[in-house]
XYZ file of C-alpha atoms in Angstrom:
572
model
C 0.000 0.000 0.000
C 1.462 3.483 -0.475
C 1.803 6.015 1.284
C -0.905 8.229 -0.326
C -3.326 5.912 0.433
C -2.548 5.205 4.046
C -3.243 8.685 5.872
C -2.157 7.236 9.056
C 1.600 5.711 7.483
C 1.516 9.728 5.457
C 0.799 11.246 9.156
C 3.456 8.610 10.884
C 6.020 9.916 8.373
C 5.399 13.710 8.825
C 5.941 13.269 12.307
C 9.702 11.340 11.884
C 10.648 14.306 9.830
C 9.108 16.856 11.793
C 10.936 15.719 14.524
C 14.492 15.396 12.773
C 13.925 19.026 11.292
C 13.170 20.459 14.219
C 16.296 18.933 15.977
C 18.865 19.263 13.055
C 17.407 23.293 12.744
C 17.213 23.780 16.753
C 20.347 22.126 17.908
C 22.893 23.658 15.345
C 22.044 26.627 13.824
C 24.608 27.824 11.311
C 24.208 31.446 12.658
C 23.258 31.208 16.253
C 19.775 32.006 17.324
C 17.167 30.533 19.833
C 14.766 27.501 20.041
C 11.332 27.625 21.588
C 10.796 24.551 24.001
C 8.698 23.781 21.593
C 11.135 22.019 19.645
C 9.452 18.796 18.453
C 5.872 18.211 17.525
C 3.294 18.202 19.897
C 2.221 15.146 18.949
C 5.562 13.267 19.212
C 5.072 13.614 22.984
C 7.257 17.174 23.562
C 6.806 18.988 26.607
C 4.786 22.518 25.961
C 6.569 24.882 27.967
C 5.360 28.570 27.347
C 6.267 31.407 29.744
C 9.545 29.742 30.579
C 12.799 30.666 29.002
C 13.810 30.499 25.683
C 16.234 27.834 24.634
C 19.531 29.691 23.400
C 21.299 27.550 20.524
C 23.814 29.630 19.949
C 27.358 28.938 19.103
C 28.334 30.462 22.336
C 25.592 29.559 24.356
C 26.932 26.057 24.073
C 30.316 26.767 25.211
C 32.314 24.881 27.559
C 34.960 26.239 29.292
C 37.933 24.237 30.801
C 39.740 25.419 33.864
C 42.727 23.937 35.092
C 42.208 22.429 38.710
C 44.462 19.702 40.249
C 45.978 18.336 36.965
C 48.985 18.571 34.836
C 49.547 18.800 31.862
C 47.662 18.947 28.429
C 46.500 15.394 28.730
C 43.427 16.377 31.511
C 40.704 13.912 32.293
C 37.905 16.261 32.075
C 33.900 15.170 33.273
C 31.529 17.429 32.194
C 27.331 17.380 33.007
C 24.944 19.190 30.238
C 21.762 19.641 31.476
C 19.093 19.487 29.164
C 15.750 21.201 28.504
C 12.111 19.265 27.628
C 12.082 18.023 24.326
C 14.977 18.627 22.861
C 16.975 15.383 23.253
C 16.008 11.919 23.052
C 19.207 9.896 21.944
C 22.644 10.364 23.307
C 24.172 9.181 20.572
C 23.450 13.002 18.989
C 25.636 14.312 21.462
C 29.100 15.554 20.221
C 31.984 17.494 21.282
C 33.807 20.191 19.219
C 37.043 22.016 19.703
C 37.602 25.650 18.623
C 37.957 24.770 15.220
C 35.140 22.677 14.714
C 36.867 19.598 14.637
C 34.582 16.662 16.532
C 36.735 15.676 20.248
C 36.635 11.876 20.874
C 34.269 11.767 23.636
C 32.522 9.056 26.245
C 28.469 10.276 26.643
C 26.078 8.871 29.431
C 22.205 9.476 29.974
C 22.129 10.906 33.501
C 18.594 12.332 33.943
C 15.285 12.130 32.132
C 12.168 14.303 32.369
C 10.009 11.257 33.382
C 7.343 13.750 34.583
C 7.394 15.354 31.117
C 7.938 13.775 27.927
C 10.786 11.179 28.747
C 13.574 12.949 26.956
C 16.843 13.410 28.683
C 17.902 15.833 31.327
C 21.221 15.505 31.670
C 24.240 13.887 30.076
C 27.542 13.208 31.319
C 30.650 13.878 28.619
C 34.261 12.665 29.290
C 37.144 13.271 27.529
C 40.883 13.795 27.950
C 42.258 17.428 26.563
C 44.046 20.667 27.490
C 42.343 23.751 29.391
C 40.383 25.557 26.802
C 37.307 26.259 25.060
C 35.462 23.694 23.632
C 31.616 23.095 22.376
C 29.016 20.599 22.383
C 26.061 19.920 19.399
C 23.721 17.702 18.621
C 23.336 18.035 14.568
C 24.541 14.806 13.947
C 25.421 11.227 15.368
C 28.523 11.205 17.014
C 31.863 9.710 15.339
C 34.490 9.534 17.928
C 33.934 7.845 20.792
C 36.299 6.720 24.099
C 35.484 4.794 27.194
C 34.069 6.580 30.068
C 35.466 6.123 34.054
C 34.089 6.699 37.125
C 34.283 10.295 37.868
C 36.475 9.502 41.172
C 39.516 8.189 39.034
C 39.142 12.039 37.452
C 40.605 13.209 40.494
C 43.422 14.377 42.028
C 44.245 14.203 45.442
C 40.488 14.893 45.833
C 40.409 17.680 43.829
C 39.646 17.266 39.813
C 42.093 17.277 37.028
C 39.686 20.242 35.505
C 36.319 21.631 35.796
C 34.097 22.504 33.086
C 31.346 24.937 33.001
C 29.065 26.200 30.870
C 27.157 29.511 29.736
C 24.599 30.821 31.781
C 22.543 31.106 29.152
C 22.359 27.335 28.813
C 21.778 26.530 32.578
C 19.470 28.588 33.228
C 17.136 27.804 30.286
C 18.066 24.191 31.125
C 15.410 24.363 33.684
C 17.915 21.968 36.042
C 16.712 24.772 38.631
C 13.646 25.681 37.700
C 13.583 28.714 34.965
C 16.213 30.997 36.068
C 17.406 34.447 34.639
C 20.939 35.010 33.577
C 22.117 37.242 36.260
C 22.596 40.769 34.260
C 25.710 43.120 34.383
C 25.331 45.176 37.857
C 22.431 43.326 38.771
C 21.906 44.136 42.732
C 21.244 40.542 44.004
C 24.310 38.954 41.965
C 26.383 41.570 43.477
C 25.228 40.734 46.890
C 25.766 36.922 46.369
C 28.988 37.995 44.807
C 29.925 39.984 47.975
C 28.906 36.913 49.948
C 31.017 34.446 48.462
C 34.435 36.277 49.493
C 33.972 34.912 53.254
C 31.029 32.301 52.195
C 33.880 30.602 49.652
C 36.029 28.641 52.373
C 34.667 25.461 52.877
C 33.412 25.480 57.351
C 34.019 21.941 57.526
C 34.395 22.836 61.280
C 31.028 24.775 61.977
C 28.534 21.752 61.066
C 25.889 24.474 61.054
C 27.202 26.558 58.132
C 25.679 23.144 56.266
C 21.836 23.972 57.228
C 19.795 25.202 54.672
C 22.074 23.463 52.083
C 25.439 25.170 51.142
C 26.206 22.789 47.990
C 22.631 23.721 46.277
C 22.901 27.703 46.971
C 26.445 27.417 45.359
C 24.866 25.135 42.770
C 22.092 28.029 42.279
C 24.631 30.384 41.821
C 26.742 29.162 39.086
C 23.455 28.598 37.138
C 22.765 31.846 37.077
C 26.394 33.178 36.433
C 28.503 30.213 34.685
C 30.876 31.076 37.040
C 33.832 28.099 37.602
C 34.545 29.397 40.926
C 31.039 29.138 42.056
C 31.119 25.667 39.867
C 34.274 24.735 42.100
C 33.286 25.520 45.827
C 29.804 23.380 45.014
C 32.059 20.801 43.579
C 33.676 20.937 46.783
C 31.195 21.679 49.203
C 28.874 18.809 48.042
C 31.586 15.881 47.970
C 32.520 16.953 51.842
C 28.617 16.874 52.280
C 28.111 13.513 50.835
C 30.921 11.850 52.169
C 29.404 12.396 55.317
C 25.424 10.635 55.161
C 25.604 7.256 57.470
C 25.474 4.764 55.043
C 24.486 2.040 57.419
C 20.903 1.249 59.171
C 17.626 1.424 58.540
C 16.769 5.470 57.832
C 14.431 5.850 61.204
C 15.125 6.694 64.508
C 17.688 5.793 66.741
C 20.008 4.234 63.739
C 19.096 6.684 61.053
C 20.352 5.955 57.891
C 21.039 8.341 55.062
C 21.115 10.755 58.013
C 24.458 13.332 58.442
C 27.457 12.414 60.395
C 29.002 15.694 61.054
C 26.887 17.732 63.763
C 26.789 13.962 65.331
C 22.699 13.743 65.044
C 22.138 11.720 61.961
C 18.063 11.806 63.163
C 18.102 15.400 62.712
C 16.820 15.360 59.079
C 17.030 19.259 58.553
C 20.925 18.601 57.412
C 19.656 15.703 54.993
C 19.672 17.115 51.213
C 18.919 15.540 48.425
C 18.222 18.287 46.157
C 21.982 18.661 45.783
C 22.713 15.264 44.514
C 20.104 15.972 41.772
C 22.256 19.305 40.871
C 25.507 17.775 41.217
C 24.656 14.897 38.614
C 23.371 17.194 35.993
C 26.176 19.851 36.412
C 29.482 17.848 37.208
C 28.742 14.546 36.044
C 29.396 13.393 39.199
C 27.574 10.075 40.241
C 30.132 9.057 42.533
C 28.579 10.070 45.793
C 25.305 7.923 45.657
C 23.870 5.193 44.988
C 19.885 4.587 44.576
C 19.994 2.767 47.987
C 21.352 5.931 49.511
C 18.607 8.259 47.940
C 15.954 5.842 49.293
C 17.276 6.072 53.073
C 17.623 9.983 52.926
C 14.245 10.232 51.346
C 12.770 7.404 53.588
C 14.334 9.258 56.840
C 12.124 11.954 56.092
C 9.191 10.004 55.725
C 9.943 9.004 58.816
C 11.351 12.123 60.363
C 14.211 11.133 61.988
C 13.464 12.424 65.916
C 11.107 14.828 64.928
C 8.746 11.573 64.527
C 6.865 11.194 61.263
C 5.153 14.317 59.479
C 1.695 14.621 58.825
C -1.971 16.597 58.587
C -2.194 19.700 61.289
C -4.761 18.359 62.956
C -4.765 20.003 66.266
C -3.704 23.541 67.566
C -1.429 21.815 69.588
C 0.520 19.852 67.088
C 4.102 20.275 67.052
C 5.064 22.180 63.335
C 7.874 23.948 61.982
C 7.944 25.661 58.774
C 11.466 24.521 58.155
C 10.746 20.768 58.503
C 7.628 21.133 56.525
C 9.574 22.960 53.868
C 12.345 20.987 53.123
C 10.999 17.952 53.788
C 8.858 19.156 51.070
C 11.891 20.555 48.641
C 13.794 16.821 49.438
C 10.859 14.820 48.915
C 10.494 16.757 44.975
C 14.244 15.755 44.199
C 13.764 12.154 45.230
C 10.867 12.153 43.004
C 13.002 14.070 40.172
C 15.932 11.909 40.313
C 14.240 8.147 40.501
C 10.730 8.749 38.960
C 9.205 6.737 41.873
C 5.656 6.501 42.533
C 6.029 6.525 46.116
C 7.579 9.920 46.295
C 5.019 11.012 43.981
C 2.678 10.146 46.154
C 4.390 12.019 49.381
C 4.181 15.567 47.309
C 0.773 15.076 47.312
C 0.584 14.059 50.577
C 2.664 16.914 51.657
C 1.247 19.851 49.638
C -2.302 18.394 50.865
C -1.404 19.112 54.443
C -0.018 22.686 53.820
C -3.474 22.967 51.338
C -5.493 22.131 54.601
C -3.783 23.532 57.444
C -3.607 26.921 55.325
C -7.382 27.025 54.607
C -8.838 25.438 57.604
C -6.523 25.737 60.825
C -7.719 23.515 63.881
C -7.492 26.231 65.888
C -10.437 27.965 64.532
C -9.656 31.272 64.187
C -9.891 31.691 60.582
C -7.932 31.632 57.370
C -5.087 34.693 57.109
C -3.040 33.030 54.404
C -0.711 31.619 56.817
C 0.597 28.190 58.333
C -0.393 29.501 61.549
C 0.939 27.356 64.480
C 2.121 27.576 68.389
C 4.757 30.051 69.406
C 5.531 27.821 72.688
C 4.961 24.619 70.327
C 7.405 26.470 67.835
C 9.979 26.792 70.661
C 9.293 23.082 72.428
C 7.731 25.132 75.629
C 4.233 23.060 75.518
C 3.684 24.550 79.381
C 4.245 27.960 78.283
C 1.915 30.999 79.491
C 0.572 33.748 76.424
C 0.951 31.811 74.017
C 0.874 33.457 70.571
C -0.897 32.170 67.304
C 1.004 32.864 64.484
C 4.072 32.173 62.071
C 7.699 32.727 61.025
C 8.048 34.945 57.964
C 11.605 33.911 57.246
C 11.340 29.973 57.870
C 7.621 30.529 55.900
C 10.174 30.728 52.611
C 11.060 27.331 53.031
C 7.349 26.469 52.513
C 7.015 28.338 49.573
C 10.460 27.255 47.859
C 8.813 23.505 48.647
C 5.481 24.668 46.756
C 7.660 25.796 44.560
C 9.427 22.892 43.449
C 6.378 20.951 43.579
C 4.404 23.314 40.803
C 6.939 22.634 38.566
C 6.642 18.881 38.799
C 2.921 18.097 39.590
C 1.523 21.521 38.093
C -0.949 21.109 41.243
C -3.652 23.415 40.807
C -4.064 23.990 44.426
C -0.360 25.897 44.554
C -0.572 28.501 42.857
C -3.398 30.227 45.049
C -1.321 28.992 48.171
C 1.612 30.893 47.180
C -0.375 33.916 46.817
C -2.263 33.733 49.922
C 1.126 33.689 51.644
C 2.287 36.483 49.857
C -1.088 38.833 50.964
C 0.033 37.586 54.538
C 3.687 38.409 54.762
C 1.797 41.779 53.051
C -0.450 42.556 55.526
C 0.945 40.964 58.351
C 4.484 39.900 57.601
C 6.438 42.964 57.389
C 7.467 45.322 60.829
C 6.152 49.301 60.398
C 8.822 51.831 59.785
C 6.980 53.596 62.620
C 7.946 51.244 65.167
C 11.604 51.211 64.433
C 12.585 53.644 66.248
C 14.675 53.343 69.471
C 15.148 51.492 71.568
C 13.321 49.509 68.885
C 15.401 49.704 65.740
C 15.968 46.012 65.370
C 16.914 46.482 61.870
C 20.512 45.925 61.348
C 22.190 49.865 60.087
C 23.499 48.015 56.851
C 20.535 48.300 55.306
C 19.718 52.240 55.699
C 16.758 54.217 56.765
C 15.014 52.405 54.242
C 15.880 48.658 55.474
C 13.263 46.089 55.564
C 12.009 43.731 58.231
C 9.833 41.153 58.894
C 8.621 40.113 62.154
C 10.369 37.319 64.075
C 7.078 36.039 64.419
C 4.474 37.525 63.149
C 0.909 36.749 63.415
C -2.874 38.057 62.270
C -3.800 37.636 65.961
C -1.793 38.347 68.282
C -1.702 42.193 69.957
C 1.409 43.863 69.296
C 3.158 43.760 73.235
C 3.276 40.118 72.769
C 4.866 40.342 68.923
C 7.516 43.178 70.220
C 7.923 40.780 73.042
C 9.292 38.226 70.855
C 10.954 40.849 68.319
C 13.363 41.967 71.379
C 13.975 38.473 72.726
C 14.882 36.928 69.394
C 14.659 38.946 66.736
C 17.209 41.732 66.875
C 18.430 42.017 63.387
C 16.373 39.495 62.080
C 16.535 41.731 58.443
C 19.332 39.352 58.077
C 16.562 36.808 56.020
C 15.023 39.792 54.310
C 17.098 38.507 50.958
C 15.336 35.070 51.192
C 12.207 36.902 51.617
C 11.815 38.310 48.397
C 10.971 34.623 47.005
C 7.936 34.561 48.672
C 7.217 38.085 47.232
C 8.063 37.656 44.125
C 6.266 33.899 43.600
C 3.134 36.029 45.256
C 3.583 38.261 42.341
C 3.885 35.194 39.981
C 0.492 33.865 40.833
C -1.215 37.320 41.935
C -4.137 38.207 39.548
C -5.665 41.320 41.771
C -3.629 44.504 40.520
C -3.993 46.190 43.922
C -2.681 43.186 45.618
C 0.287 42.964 42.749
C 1.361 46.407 42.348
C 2.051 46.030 46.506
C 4.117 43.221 45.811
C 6.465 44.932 43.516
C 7.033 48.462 45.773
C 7.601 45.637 48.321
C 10.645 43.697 46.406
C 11.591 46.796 45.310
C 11.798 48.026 48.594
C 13.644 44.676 49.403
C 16.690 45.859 47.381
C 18.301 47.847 50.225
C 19.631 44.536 52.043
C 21.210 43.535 49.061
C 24.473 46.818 49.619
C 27.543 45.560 50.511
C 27.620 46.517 53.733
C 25.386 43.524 54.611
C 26.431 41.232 52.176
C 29.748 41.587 54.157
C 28.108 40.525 57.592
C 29.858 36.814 58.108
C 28.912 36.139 61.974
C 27.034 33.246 60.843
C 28.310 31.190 58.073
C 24.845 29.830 57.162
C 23.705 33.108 56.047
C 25.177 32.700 52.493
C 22.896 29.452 52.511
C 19.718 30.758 53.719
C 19.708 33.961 51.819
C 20.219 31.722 48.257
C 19.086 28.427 48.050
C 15.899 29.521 46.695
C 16.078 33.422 46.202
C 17.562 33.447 42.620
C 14.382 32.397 41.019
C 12.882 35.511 42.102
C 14.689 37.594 39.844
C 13.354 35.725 36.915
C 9.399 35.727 38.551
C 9.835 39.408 39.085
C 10.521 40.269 35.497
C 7.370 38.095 34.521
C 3.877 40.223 34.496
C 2.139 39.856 37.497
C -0.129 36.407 37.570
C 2.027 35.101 34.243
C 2.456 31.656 36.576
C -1.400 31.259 36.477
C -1.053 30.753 32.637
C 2.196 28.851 32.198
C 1.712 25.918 34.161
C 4.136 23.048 32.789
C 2.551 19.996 31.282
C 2.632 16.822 33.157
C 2.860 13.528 31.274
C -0.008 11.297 31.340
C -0.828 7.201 31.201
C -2.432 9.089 27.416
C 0.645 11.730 26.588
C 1.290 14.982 27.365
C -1.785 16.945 28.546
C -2.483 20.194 27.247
């Protein structure tokens, strides 16, 4: 039968060609330019990914810069990881290696990550090959020629340091999506100048404070070379995350007392606010490295949070009394999302649900009865492990609140839960209305504000709370919360995400004076303050996003929400 007469076969080949087009004309152009994510036909399964950023396929844009580490010589063995956006690569096999002069580098490629929550392509690839510090590029116009044998990324190194590190252009890392869609940090940009500050005191590894580790050091510096393409970002996250690693209990069952995939360092493996698997998820797609883990390793750090370590196992808010933190609940949250992103398991699948359910209900109906505000609302003296305490106040924690919202985060862009995106805003009318101290009662002796920031410094309550009279807030503010300004950087994620999802334009346009307004914490003068090493951590695991939301229009999330593969395809 031919073709002609078999619309189906006629369809089946328009497809295969539409899909090789779109790849040969995406992946190489002869004069630079950019791809859509919509690279392949919708109907041979692509992700649909509008609102997010642009795929750069540029001759530049997929550079890859070697730098010179531990090695000698012109002979480096150099490991490389490419992340990869939806839809644009199915095959490894397309993957080569170029030098300056176009000539094709003998090269060892390995699958690393797939977008099994999209459309099954890959995420990441691994590329190996031995050469001299220098410039080189990667392509995928054609089936690869020269090939070499791969090694585990371990024999790569030198006295535990690599031979070389490669990095790439921000462009590409950012557009990746490897950290959610992220803006190239501009030229003078405020933020990457604070970070930058940051990292001159923040760049020595504190492998003898165990508590410059909370809030994940490895993934902020991660974060930071996607934005930049920096190598010495790329190099301290190298760094900081094999120190990290090396130091999860590989033994026993992941529950308490024995507490596998727990961390050895601060000598409480059951404390599972120090166990990060986010970082492994980075570290495979930007170094290559797969050394570190195993899948039985991921499974006890994931299944110690499941089972929460001392903190017992999480669950619903079900009574005003209920011990919660909005730490734990956040990055158990964030972890449970990169278990789920790395192995593609049901079961952690499952657990974001489980988890963004009990945020869903404890948001909109709180057991204590007093109302919805658009907070986690919770216990003061619970909070603080005082159960017998007198005055107790009802209310929450601003800065640890961010860790809920960088979990929501996360778990939009895998589940593209319809329940999140109004979450995110109610939060953001909270820290809004309620969040935020008045300049009028920073004044002495009540300045708590730290000088760095100005006159025009912001600061949010210790604890703040839609209840509570203002003697017992300011009661809390002078016990604990002198210069507590220093998480106003963090802050302006859940501002900016509020803006992301905000449809009102009243309720918007206060969003951006407010991260506006947030900009004065981000001089020098601040970025310089180093008393507490886990600062630099807290401040940027998950602020760099909100430079990207922020230059979205206000409510573009409520439009953009990524496509989830289904038992059918990919839904609309």
């Amino acid at each position: 039968m031919s073709a002609a007469r078999s619309p189906a076969l006629l369809r089946h080949i328009l497809i295969v060609l539409g899909c090789v087009l779109a790849l040969a004309t995406a992946a190489f152009p002869s004069k630079g330019g950019v791809a859509r994510h919509v690279v392949i036909p919708q109907d041979s399964g692509a992700s649909r990914l509008e609102g997010f950023p642009d795929v750069p396929l540029s001759r530049s844009a997929r550079k890859v810069e070697v730098t010179r580490v531990a090695g000698k010589g012109d002979d480096l063995p150099v490991t490389v990881g490419i992340p990869l956006p939806p839809g644009l690569l199915r095959d490894a096999s397309q993957v080569r290696l170029l030098d300056e002069h176009g000539s094709e580098v003998a090269v060892a490629v390995k699958p690393m990550l797939t977008w099994h929550f999209r459309d099954g392509s890959l995420r990441a690839v691994r590329v190996q090959f031995h050469g001299p510090p220098g410039t080189y590029y990667f392509a995928f116009d054609a089936p690869r020629t020269k090939s070499v044998t791969g090694w585990s990324y371990g024999d790569g190194l030198v006295g535990g340091e690599p031979a070389a590190i490669a990095s790439l252009a921000p462009e590409w890392l950012t557009s990746s999506l490897i950290a959610g869609p992220q803006s190239v940090a501009a030229p003078g940009e405020p933020y990457a100048r604070y970070v930058d500050a940051q990292f001159r005191w923040a760049r020595a590894m504190p492998t003898g404070d165990t508590t410059a580790w909370l809030f994940d050091r490895p993934s902020a510096l991660f974060k930071a070379y996607v934005r930049t393409g920096r190598v010495d970002y790329l190099e301290a996250a190298e760094a900081s995350y094999r120190w990290y690693m090396a130091g999860i209990k590989r033994d026993g069952i992941p529950a308490s007392p024995s507490c596998g995939g727990g961390w050895l360092p601060d000598g409480k493996p059951c404390d599972v606010k120090y166990v990060y698997i986010e970082p492994i998820l980075l570290a495979v797609a930007l170094t290559g490295d797969d050394s570190m883990h195993d899948a039985g390793l991921v499974e006890k750090m994931a299944e110690l949070w499941h089972s929460g370590g001392w903190n017992g196992p999480p669950g619903p808010y079900r009574y005003a009394t209920d011990y919660f933190t909005e730490r734990l609940a956040g990055l158990g949250l964030v972890e449970t999302v990169a278990a789920y992103e790395l192995t593609g398991e049901a079961r952690y699948r499952e657990r974001i649900d489980a988890r963004v359910g009990w945020l869903y209900e404890h948001q909109r109906h709180n057991p204590d009865g007093l109302g919805d505000d658009g907070s986690w609302r919770n216990s003061w003296n619970v909070h603080e492990n005082d159960r017998g305490g007198k005055d107790d106040v009802r209310g929450t924690s601003p800065w640890m609140s961010e860790n809920i919202v960088d979990g929501l985060w996360h778990a939009w862009l895998v589940t593209a839960d319809a329940r999140i995106p109004g979450m995110i805003a109610a939060f953001g009318h909270y820290l809004e209305r309620y969040g935020w101290i008045s300049a009028d009662l920073l004044v002495p002796p009540h300045d708590w504000r730290n000088d760095c920031s100005g006159p025009g410094g912001q600061i949010a309550w210790y604890w703040s709370s839609s209840q509570a009279k203002l003697p017992a807030l300011m009661k809390i503010q002078e016990s604990e919360g002198w210069y507590s300004d220093g998480h106003t950087v963090e802050l302006g994620l859940p501002v900016a995400a509020a803006w992301y999802f905000e449809r009102d334009p009243a309720r918007a346009a206060a969003l951006k004076k407010r991260f506006k307004a947030l900009a004065a914490s981000y001089g020098p003068a601040c970025a310089a303050i180093s008393d507490t090493l886990r600062r630099f951590n807290w401040n940027n695991r998950g602020a760099g996003v909100a430079q990207w939301m922020m230059a979205q229009p206000a409510g573009a999330g409520l439009g953009a929400a990524p496509p989830m593969r289904t038992a059918g395809g990919v839904s609309p």
